[in-house]
């Protein structure tokens, strides 16, 4: 059934069939078959250079696969969705975005910039009280309402990371992509970030997490997608795949996985 926006109500959130991305004459990612339902969560795990970021960029349409008669990537059933539809449904939190926050602006302006897709507020735009309230509310939900007027350059790495989550939440996206969200954070910062992922997952939003560490995979994320050598190495439940044997195969070194209260660690 088609909705008003033209998407298929019963279609998966994302569906990939036979998508191949080639750069400099080399296949940097091939995905034979993958789909993610609305509200479902998945964590992508794999060695450096395996193709995880490329996978995310396939979903966000920042990279395109080779042409196929049957379009390889669909968003809510649509082969050619409007970029605006994807942008409004998806929030992305990454350490890369963190590197771009090198401006003297109050945290709340960085958050309001999320509404416009700009770093701070665009010039000559006057924001109404409703946008400011939404930004303040997003900061409050992340436990950093008191930082709203602080210059972003004076905040700690963990605080900035939370401001960046607020910046995405201000648009109320149904899907959140966390790309190595705990990079550079101390244990306290990691704790808060993981709590945030859990809360958002429980909220009914889809979480797509990219990480090198099983420690980041919050209990709400049941499913993992392992990527190695430009292809899907395995796709399935955490229970089945987060084992010492599979992790050792994935990273090509001897590793041990420990499990405790729904959390996993690797050493
Ligand atoms: N424009 C490009 N030209 C050539 N090779 C590229 C290009 N973009 C990416 N690659 C290669 O594609 C492979 C996959 O890159 P990708 O960034 O997806 O890996 P990743 O799993 O996210 O790595 P990491 O964990 O280090 O972030 C890498 O070997 C990378 O060097």
mmCIF file of C-alpha atoms and ligand atoms in Angstrom:
data_model
loop_
_atom_site.group_PDB
_atom_site.id
_atom_site.type_symbol
_atom_site.label_atom_id
_atom_site.label_comp_id
_atom_site.label_asym_id
_atom_site.label_seq_id
_atom_site.Cartn_x
_atom_site.Cartn_y
_atom_site.Cartn_z
ATOM 1 C CA UNK A 1 0.000 0.000 0.000
ATOM 2 C CA UNK A 2 1.368 3.444 -0.887
ATOM 3 C CA UNK A 3 1.210 6.194 1.711
ATOM 4 C CA UNK A 4 0.782 9.894 0.877
ATOM 5 C CA UNK A 5 4.567 10.306 0.812
ATOM 6 C CA UNK A 6 4.770 7.536 -1.784
ATOM 7 C CA UNK A 7 6.434 4.986 0.481
ATOM 8 C CA UNK A 8 5.155 1.485 0.977
ATOM 9 C CA UNK A 9 3.627 1.112 4.447
ATOM 10 C CA UNK A 10 4.697 -2.521 4.879
ATOM 11 C CA UNK A 11 8.165 -2.166 3.296
ATOM 12 C CA UNK A 12 11.336 -2.431 5.362
ATOM 13 C CA UNK A 13 13.033 0.765 6.446
ATOM 14 C CA UNK A 14 16.080 -0.154 4.329
ATOM 15 C CA UNK A 15 16.491 -2.954 1.848
ATOM 16 C CA UNK A 16 19.659 -3.809 -0.060
ATOM 17 C CA UNK A 17 19.919 -6.422 -2.817
ATOM 18 C CA UNK A 18 23.111 -7.048 -4.776
ATOM 19 C CA UNK A 19 24.676 -3.623 -4.153
ATOM 20 C CA UNK A 20 28.275 -3.249 -5.285
ATOM 21 C CA UNK A 21 30.363 -0.122 -4.695
ATOM 22 C CA UNK A 22 33.481 0.282 -6.805
ATOM 23 C CA UNK A 23 36.235 2.852 -6.247
ATOM 24 C CA UNK A 24 39.469 3.132 -8.246
ATOM 25 C CA UNK A 25 38.547 -0.064 -10.132
ATOM 26 C CA UNK A 26 38.153 -2.084 -6.947
ATOM 27 C CA UNK A 27 35.034 -3.374 -5.172
ATOM 28 C CA UNK A 28 35.088 -1.719 -1.754
ATOM 29 C CA UNK A 29 31.732 -3.189 -0.695
ATOM 30 C CA UNK A 30 29.332 -5.818 -1.930
ATOM 31 C CA UNK A 31 26.089 -6.489 -0.079
ATOM 32 C CA UNK A 32 24.084 -9.423 -1.416
ATOM 33 C CA UNK A 33 21.041 -9.134 0.836
ATOM 34 C CA UNK A 34 20.194 -6.971 3.828
ATOM 35 C CA UNK A 35 17.054 -5.457 5.235
ATOM 36 C CA UNK A 36 16.175 -3.537 8.362
ATOM 37 C CA UNK A 37 12.622 -3.078 9.604
ATOM 38 C CA UNK A 38 11.192 0.085 11.124
ATOM 39 C CA UNK A 39 12.186 0.242 14.785
ATOM 40 C CA UNK A 40 14.754 -2.550 14.414
ATOM 41 C CA UNK A 41 18.344 -2.012 15.606
ATOM 42 C CA UNK A 42 21.616 -3.268 14.202
ATOM 43 C CA UNK A 43 25.303 -2.908 15.054
ATOM 44 C CA UNK A 44 27.955 -3.039 12.322
ATOM 45 C CA UNK A 45 31.274 -4.462 13.400
ATOM 46 C CA UNK A 46 34.428 -5.120 11.421
ATOM 47 C CA UNK A 47 38.114 -4.319 10.959
ATOM 48 C CA UNK A 48 39.454 -0.969 9.691
ATOM 49 C CA UNK A 49 38.839 -0.526 5.995
ATOM 50 C CA UNK A 50 36.291 -3.371 5.853
ATOM 51 C CA UNK A 51 33.537 -1.203 4.346
ATOM 52 C CA UNK A 52 31.382 -0.140 7.321
ATOM 53 C CA UNK A 53 31.313 3.585 6.488
ATOM 54 C CA UNK A 54 30.642 2.735 2.855
ATOM 55 C CA UNK A 55 27.669 0.645 4.014
ATOM 56 C CA UNK A 56 26.260 3.633 5.932
ATOM 57 C CA UNK A 57 26.859 5.901 2.947
ATOM 58 C CA UNK A 58 24.872 3.482 0.779
ATOM 59 C CA UNK A 59 21.948 3.930 3.155
ATOM 60 C CA UNK A 60 22.293 7.720 3.274
ATOM 61 C CA UNK A 61 22.840 7.901 -0.521
ATOM 62 C CA UNK A 62 26.224 9.540 -0.224
ATOM 63 C CA UNK A 63 27.619 6.740 -2.398
ATOM 64 C CA UNK A 64 25.882 4.898 -5.220
ATOM 65 C CA UNK A 65 26.184 1.224 -6.163
ATOM 66 C CA UNK A 66 26.726 -0.062 -9.704
ATOM 67 C CA UNK A 67 23.640 0.121 -11.883
ATOM 68 C CA UNK A 68 21.247 -2.835 -11.766
ATOM 69 C CA UNK A 69 17.901 -3.276 -13.530
ATOM 70 C CA UNK A 70 16.407 -3.763 -10.066
ATOM 71 C CA UNK A 71 17.569 -0.772 -7.936
ATOM 72 C CA UNK A 72 19.840 -2.245 -5.214
ATOM 73 C CA UNK A 73 18.965 0.139 -2.341
ATOM 74 C CA UNK A 74 15.445 0.964 -1.234
ATOM 75 C CA UNK A 75 14.293 3.276 1.531
ATOM 76 C CA UNK A 76 10.813 2.460 2.840
ATOM 77 C CA UNK A 77 10.211 0.592 -0.405
ATOM 78 C CA UNK A 78 11.240 3.504 -2.622
ATOM 79 C CA UNK A 79 14.047 3.061 -5.147
ATOM 80 C CA UNK A 80 14.426 6.819 -5.652
ATOM 81 C CA UNK A 81 13.442 8.500 -2.412
ATOM 82 C CA UNK A 82 13.771 12.238 -2.013
ATOM 83 C CA UNK A 83 17.004 13.102 -0.236
ATOM 84 C CA UNK A 84 14.896 15.384 1.934
ATOM 85 C CA UNK A 85 12.821 12.369 3.094
ATOM 86 C CA UNK A 86 15.958 10.487 4.080
ATOM 87 C CA UNK A 87 17.453 13.534 5.775
ATOM 88 C CA UNK A 88 14.353 14.196 7.824
ATOM 89 C CA UNK A 89 14.097 10.537 8.939
ATOM 90 C CA UNK A 90 17.774 10.034 9.764
ATOM 91 C CA UNK A 91 20.007 11.548 12.428
ATOM 92 C CA UNK A 92 23.739 10.878 12.274
ATOM 93 C CA UNK A 93 26.144 11.214 15.184
ATOM 94 C CA UNK A 94 29.801 10.719 14.328
ATOM 95 C CA UNK A 95 33.228 11.549 15.664
ATOM 96 C CA UNK A 96 33.856 13.173 12.251
ATOM 97 C CA UNK A 97 31.090 15.696 12.861
ATOM 98 C CA UNK A 98 32.702 16.377 16.219
ATOM 99 C CA UNK A 99 35.894 17.476 14.416
ATOM 100 C CA UNK A 100 33.930 20.156 12.563
ATOM 101 C CA UNK A 101 32.741 21.846 15.725
ATOM 102 C CA UNK A 102 35.553 24.368 15.891
ATOM 103 C CA UNK A 103 33.543 27.566 16.226
ATOM 104 C CA UNK A 104 32.768 29.863 19.121
ATOM 105 C CA UNK A 105 28.990 29.378 19.329
ATOM 106 C CA UNK A 106 26.648 28.658 22.246
ATOM 107 C CA UNK A 107 25.712 24.959 22.461
ATOM 108 C CA UNK A 108 22.039 25.773 21.853
ATOM 109 C CA UNK A 109 22.872 27.396 18.487
ATOM 110 C CA UNK A 110 24.725 24.261 17.421
ATOM 111 C CA UNK A 111 21.593 22.278 18.334
ATOM 112 C CA UNK A 112 19.247 24.684 16.496
ATOM 113 C CA UNK A 113 21.535 24.388 13.453
ATOM 114 C CA UNK A 114 20.295 20.781 13.228
ATOM 115 C CA UNK A 115 16.907 22.101 12.078
ATOM 116 C CA UNK A 116 18.540 23.874 9.117
ATOM 117 C CA UNK A 117 21.334 21.370 8.414
ATOM 118 C CA UNK A 118 23.940 24.026 9.208
ATOM 119 C CA UNK A 119 26.626 24.138 11.880
ATOM 120 C CA UNK A 120 25.091 27.097 13.716
ATOM 121 C CA UNK A 121 22.137 29.258 12.733
ATOM 122 C CA UNK A 122 22.171 30.362 9.093
ATOM 123 C CA UNK A 123 22.733 34.099 8.555
ATOM 124 C CA UNK A 124 19.603 36.263 8.263
ATOM 125 C CA UNK A 125 17.430 33.534 9.794
ATOM 126 C CA UNK A 126 15.408 34.508 12.809
ATOM 127 C CA UNK A 127 14.434 31.509 14.861
ATOM 128 C CA UNK A 128 11.045 31.349 16.452
ATOM 129 C CA UNK A 129 10.544 30.405 20.088
ATOM 130 C CA UNK A 130 9.320 26.942 19.103
ATOM 131 C CA UNK A 131 12.691 25.953 17.564
ATOM 132 C CA UNK A 132 14.545 27.345 20.571
ATOM 133 C CA UNK A 133 12.202 25.380 22.908
ATOM 134 C CA UNK A 134 12.805 22.182 20.943
ATOM 135 C CA UNK A 135 16.567 22.700 21.163
ATOM 136 C CA UNK A 136 16.369 23.381 24.888
ATOM 137 C CA UNK A 137 14.179 20.304 25.337
ATOM 138 C CA UNK A 138 16.677 18.103 23.416
ATOM 139 C CA UNK A 139 19.531 19.364 25.618
ATOM 140 C CA UNK A 140 17.444 18.684 28.747
ATOM 141 C CA UNK A 141 16.672 15.141 27.588
ATOM 142 C CA UNK A 142 20.397 14.498 27.321
ATOM 143 C CA UNK A 143 20.988 15.869 30.805
ATOM 144 C CA UNK A 144 22.937 18.927 29.632
ATOM 145 C CA UNK A 145 20.291 21.676 29.742
ATOM 146 C CA UNK A 146 22.631 23.718 31.928
ATOM 147 C CA UNK A 147 25.160 23.897 29.079
ATOM 148 C CA UNK A 148 22.771 25.603 26.605
ATOM 149 C CA UNK A 149 24.532 28.975 26.658
ATOM 150 C CA UNK A 150 28.086 27.726 27.022
ATOM 151 C CA UNK A 151 30.534 28.288 24.156
ATOM 152 C CA UNK A 152 30.836 24.863 22.493
ATOM 153 C CA UNK A 153 34.632 25.297 22.369
ATOM 154 C CA UNK A 154 34.751 25.303 26.175
ATOM 155 C CA UNK A 155 32.958 21.935 26.567
ATOM 156 C CA UNK A 156 34.590 18.565 27.141
ATOM 157 C CA UNK A 157 34.662 15.937 24.382
ATOM 158 C CA UNK A 158 31.869 13.982 26.118
ATOM 159 C CA UNK A 159 29.710 17.096 26.492
ATOM 160 C CA UNK A 160 30.179 18.064 22.832
ATOM 161 C CA UNK A 161 29.228 14.532 21.773
ATOM 162 C CA UNK A 162 25.973 14.885 23.726
ATOM 163 C CA UNK A 163 25.317 18.310 22.167
ATOM 164 C CA UNK A 164 25.696 16.624 18.770
ATOM 165 C CA UNK A 165 23.111 13.996 19.710
ATOM 166 C CA UNK A 166 20.768 16.820 20.782
ATOM 167 C CA UNK A 167 21.426 18.468 17.404
ATOM 168 C CA UNK A 168 20.038 15.368 15.686
ATOM 169 C CA UNK A 169 17.155 14.831 18.131
ATOM 170 C CA UNK A 170 15.860 18.355 17.525
ATOM 171 C CA UNK A 171 14.461 17.111 14.192
ATOM 172 C CA UNK A 172 12.879 14.086 15.885
ATOM 173 C CA UNK A 173 14.307 11.484 13.453
ATOM 174 C CA UNK A 174 12.968 7.925 13.472
ATOM 175 C CA UNK A 175 16.411 6.449 12.736
ATOM 176 C CA UNK A 176 19.679 7.284 14.460
ATOM 177 C CA UNK A 177 23.050 6.321 13.054
ATOM 178 C CA UNK A 178 25.857 6.323 15.598
ATOM 179 C CA UNK A 179 29.178 6.097 13.757
ATOM 180 C CA UNK A 180 31.872 5.170 16.292
ATOM 181 C CA UNK A 181 30.127 7.386 18.864
ATOM 182 C CA UNK A 182 32.451 6.554 21.777
ATOM 183 C CA UNK A 183 35.737 7.373 20.019
ATOM 184 C CA UNK A 184 37.771 9.700 22.220
ATOM 185 C CA UNK A 185 35.419 9.487 25.224
ATOM 186 C CA UNK A 186 36.456 8.565 28.763
ATOM 187 C CA UNK A 187 34.475 5.855 30.657
ATOM 188 C CA UNK A 188 32.018 8.467 31.952
ATOM 189 C CA UNK A 189 31.415 9.849 28.458
ATOM 190 C CA UNK A 190 31.007 6.298 27.103
ATOM 191 C CA UNK A 191 28.536 5.493 29.862
ATOM 192 C CA UNK A 192 26.362 8.510 29.005
ATOM 193 C CA UNK A 193 26.518 7.880 25.272
ATOM 194 C CA UNK A 194 25.538 4.224 25.714
ATOM 195 C CA UNK A 195 22.685 5.245 28.042
ATOM 196 C CA UNK A 196 21.467 7.638 25.355
ATOM 197 C CA UNK A 197 21.520 4.866 22.722
ATOM 198 C CA UNK A 198 19.545 2.582 25.061
ATOM 199 C CA UNK A 199 16.935 5.259 25.763
ATOM 200 C CA UNK A 200 16.481 6.070 22.084
ATOM 201 C CA UNK A 201 16.210 2.375 21.213
ATOM 202 C CA UNK A 202 13.552 1.869 23.891
ATOM 203 C CA UNK A 203 11.789 4.937 22.511
ATOM 204 C CA UNK A 204 11.003 2.941 19.350
ATOM 205 C CA UNK A 205 13.611 4.570 17.093
ATOM 206 C CA UNK A 206 15.895 2.422 14.942
ATOM 207 C CA UNK A 207 19.514 2.519 16.030
ATOM 208 C CA UNK A 208 22.248 1.759 13.509
ATOM 209 C CA UNK A 209 25.558 1.598 15.324
ATOM 210 C CA UNK A 210 28.981 1.383 13.699
ATOM 211 C CA UNK A 211 31.710 0.351 16.075
ATOM 212 C CA UNK A 212 34.935 -1.585 16.521
ATOM 213 C CA UNK A 213 34.018 -2.594 20.055
ATOM 214 C CA UNK A 214 31.283 -4.974 21.293
ATOM 215 C CA UNK A 215 31.297 -2.895 24.521
ATOM 216 C CA UNK A 216 29.344 -0.213 22.607
ATOM 217 C CA UNK A 217 26.542 -2.604 21.665
ATOM 218 C CA UNK A 218 23.817 -1.752 24.159
ATOM 219 C CA UNK A 219 21.541 -4.647 25.246
ATOM 220 C CA UNK A 220 18.635 -3.257 23.167
ATOM 221 C CA UNK A 221 20.584 -3.994 19.956
ATOM 222 C CA UNK A 222 19.997 -7.688 19.240
ATOM 223 C CA UNK A 223 21.284 -7.954 15.752
ATOM 224 C CA UNK A 224 24.772 -7.531 14.346
ATOM 225 C CA UNK A 225 26.149 -7.247 10.851
ATOM 226 C CA UNK A 226 29.791 -8.233 10.500
ATOM 227 C CA UNK A 227 31.724 -6.745 7.592
ATOM 228 C CA UNK A 228 35.098 -7.966 6.426
ATOM 229 C CA UNK A 229 37.071 -7.575 3.181
ATOM 230 C CA UNK A 230 34.390 -5.500 1.450
ATOM 231 C CA UNK A 231 31.586 -7.995 2.033
ATOM 232 C CA UNK A 232 29.070 -9.121 4.642
ATOM 233 C CA UNK A 233 30.882 -11.716 6.755
ATOM 234 C CA UNK A 234 27.813 -12.596 8.852
ATOM 235 C CA UNK A 235 24.396 -11.181 9.690
ATOM 236 C CA UNK A 236 22.366 -12.386 12.632
ATOM 237 C CA UNK A 237 21.735 -12.391 16.342
ATOM 238 C CA UNK A 238 24.275 -11.138 18.849
ATOM 239 C CA UNK A 239 23.824 -14.371 20.774
ATOM 240 C CA UNK A 240 24.987 -16.436 17.805
ATOM 241 C CA UNK A 241 27.706 -14.168 16.400
ATOM 242 C CA UNK A 242 29.314 -12.409 19.356
ATOM 243 C CA UNK A 243 31.527 -15.339 20.257
ATOM 244 C CA UNK A 244 35.281 -15.661 20.692
ATOM 245 C CA UNK A 245 35.478 -17.867 17.608
ATOM 246 C CA UNK A 246 33.568 -15.526 15.302
ATOM 247 C CA UNK A 247 35.352 -12.375 16.576
ATOM 248 C CA UNK A 248 38.754 -14.053 16.138
ATOM 249 C CA UNK A 249 37.804 -14.926 12.551
ATOM 250 C CA UNK A 250 36.454 -11.432 11.902
ATOM 251 C CA UNK A 251 39.548 -9.577 13.145
ATOM 252 C CA UNK A 252 42.059 -12.326 12.193
ATOM 253 C CA UNK A 253 43.669 -12.381 15.652
ATOM 254 C CA UNK A 254 42.916 -14.495 18.730
ATOM 255 C CA UNK A 255 40.202 -12.745 20.768
ATOM 256 C CA UNK A 256 38.014 -13.654 23.710
ATOM 257 C CA UNK A 257 34.453 -12.443 24.175
ATOM 258 C CA UNK A 258 32.955 -12.125 27.645
ATOM 259 C CA UNK A 259 29.258 -11.581 28.384
ATOM 260 C CA UNK A 260 27.776 -9.942 31.449
ATOM 261 C CA UNK A 261 24.149 -8.864 32.020
ATOM 262 C CA UNK A 262 23.424 -8.377 28.329
ATOM 263 C CA UNK A 263 26.704 -6.514 27.712
ATOM 264 C CA UNK A 264 29.702 -7.898 25.846
ATOM 265 C CA UNK A 265 33.406 -7.178 26.007
ATOM 266 C CA UNK A 266 36.341 -8.192 23.886
ATOM 267 C CA UNK A 267 39.914 -8.803 24.989
HETATM 268 N N1 LIG B 1 37.164 7.149 -2.912
HETATM 269 C C1 LIG B 1 37.830 6.018 -2.658
HETATM 270 N N2 LIG B 1 38.777 5.556 -3.511
HETATM 271 C C2 LIG B 1 39.441 4.401 -3.264
HETATM 272 N N3 LIG B 1 39.227 3.626 -2.180
HETATM 273 C C3 LIG B 1 38.311 4.038 -1.299
HETATM 274 C C4 LIG B 1 37.556 5.241 -1.477
HETATM 275 N N4 LIG B 1 36.708 5.395 -0.435
HETATM 276 C C5 LIG B 1 36.928 4.322 0.363
HETATM 277 N N5 LIG B 1 37.871 3.525 -0.143
HETATM 278 C C6 LIG B 1 38.380 2.254 0.438
HETATM 279 O O1 LIG B 1 37.264 1.432 0.717
HETATM 280 C C7 LIG B 1 37.527 0.611 1.832
HETATM 281 C C8 LIG B 1 36.353 0.693 2.805
HETATM 282 O O2 LIG B 1 36.365 1.968 3.441
HETATM 283 P P1 LIG B 1 35.386 2.301 4.640
HETATM 284 O O3 LIG B 1 35.677 3.700 5.046
HETATM 285 O O4 LIG B 1 34.003 1.963 4.258
HETATM 286 O O5 LIG B 1 35.896 1.286 5.766
HETATM 287 P P2 LIG B 1 35.507 1.213 7.308
HETATM 288 O O6 LIG B 1 35.153 -0.199 7.587
HETATM 289 O O7 LIG B 1 34.501 2.250 7.641
HETATM 290 O O8 LIG B 1 36.909 1.560 7.987
HETATM 291 P P3 LIG B 1 37.254 2.225 9.413
HETATM 292 O O9 LIG B 1 36.871 1.232 10.453
HETATM 293 O O10 LIG B 1 38.741 2.387 9.321
HETATM 294 O O11 LIG B 1 36.531 3.529 9.506
HETATM 295 C C9 LIG B 1 38.863 1.067 2.411
HETATM 296 O O12 LIG B 1 39.852 0.191 1.994
HETATM 297 C C10 LIG B 1 39.062 2.443 1.789
HETATM 298 O O13 LIG B 1 40.432 2.748 1.625
#
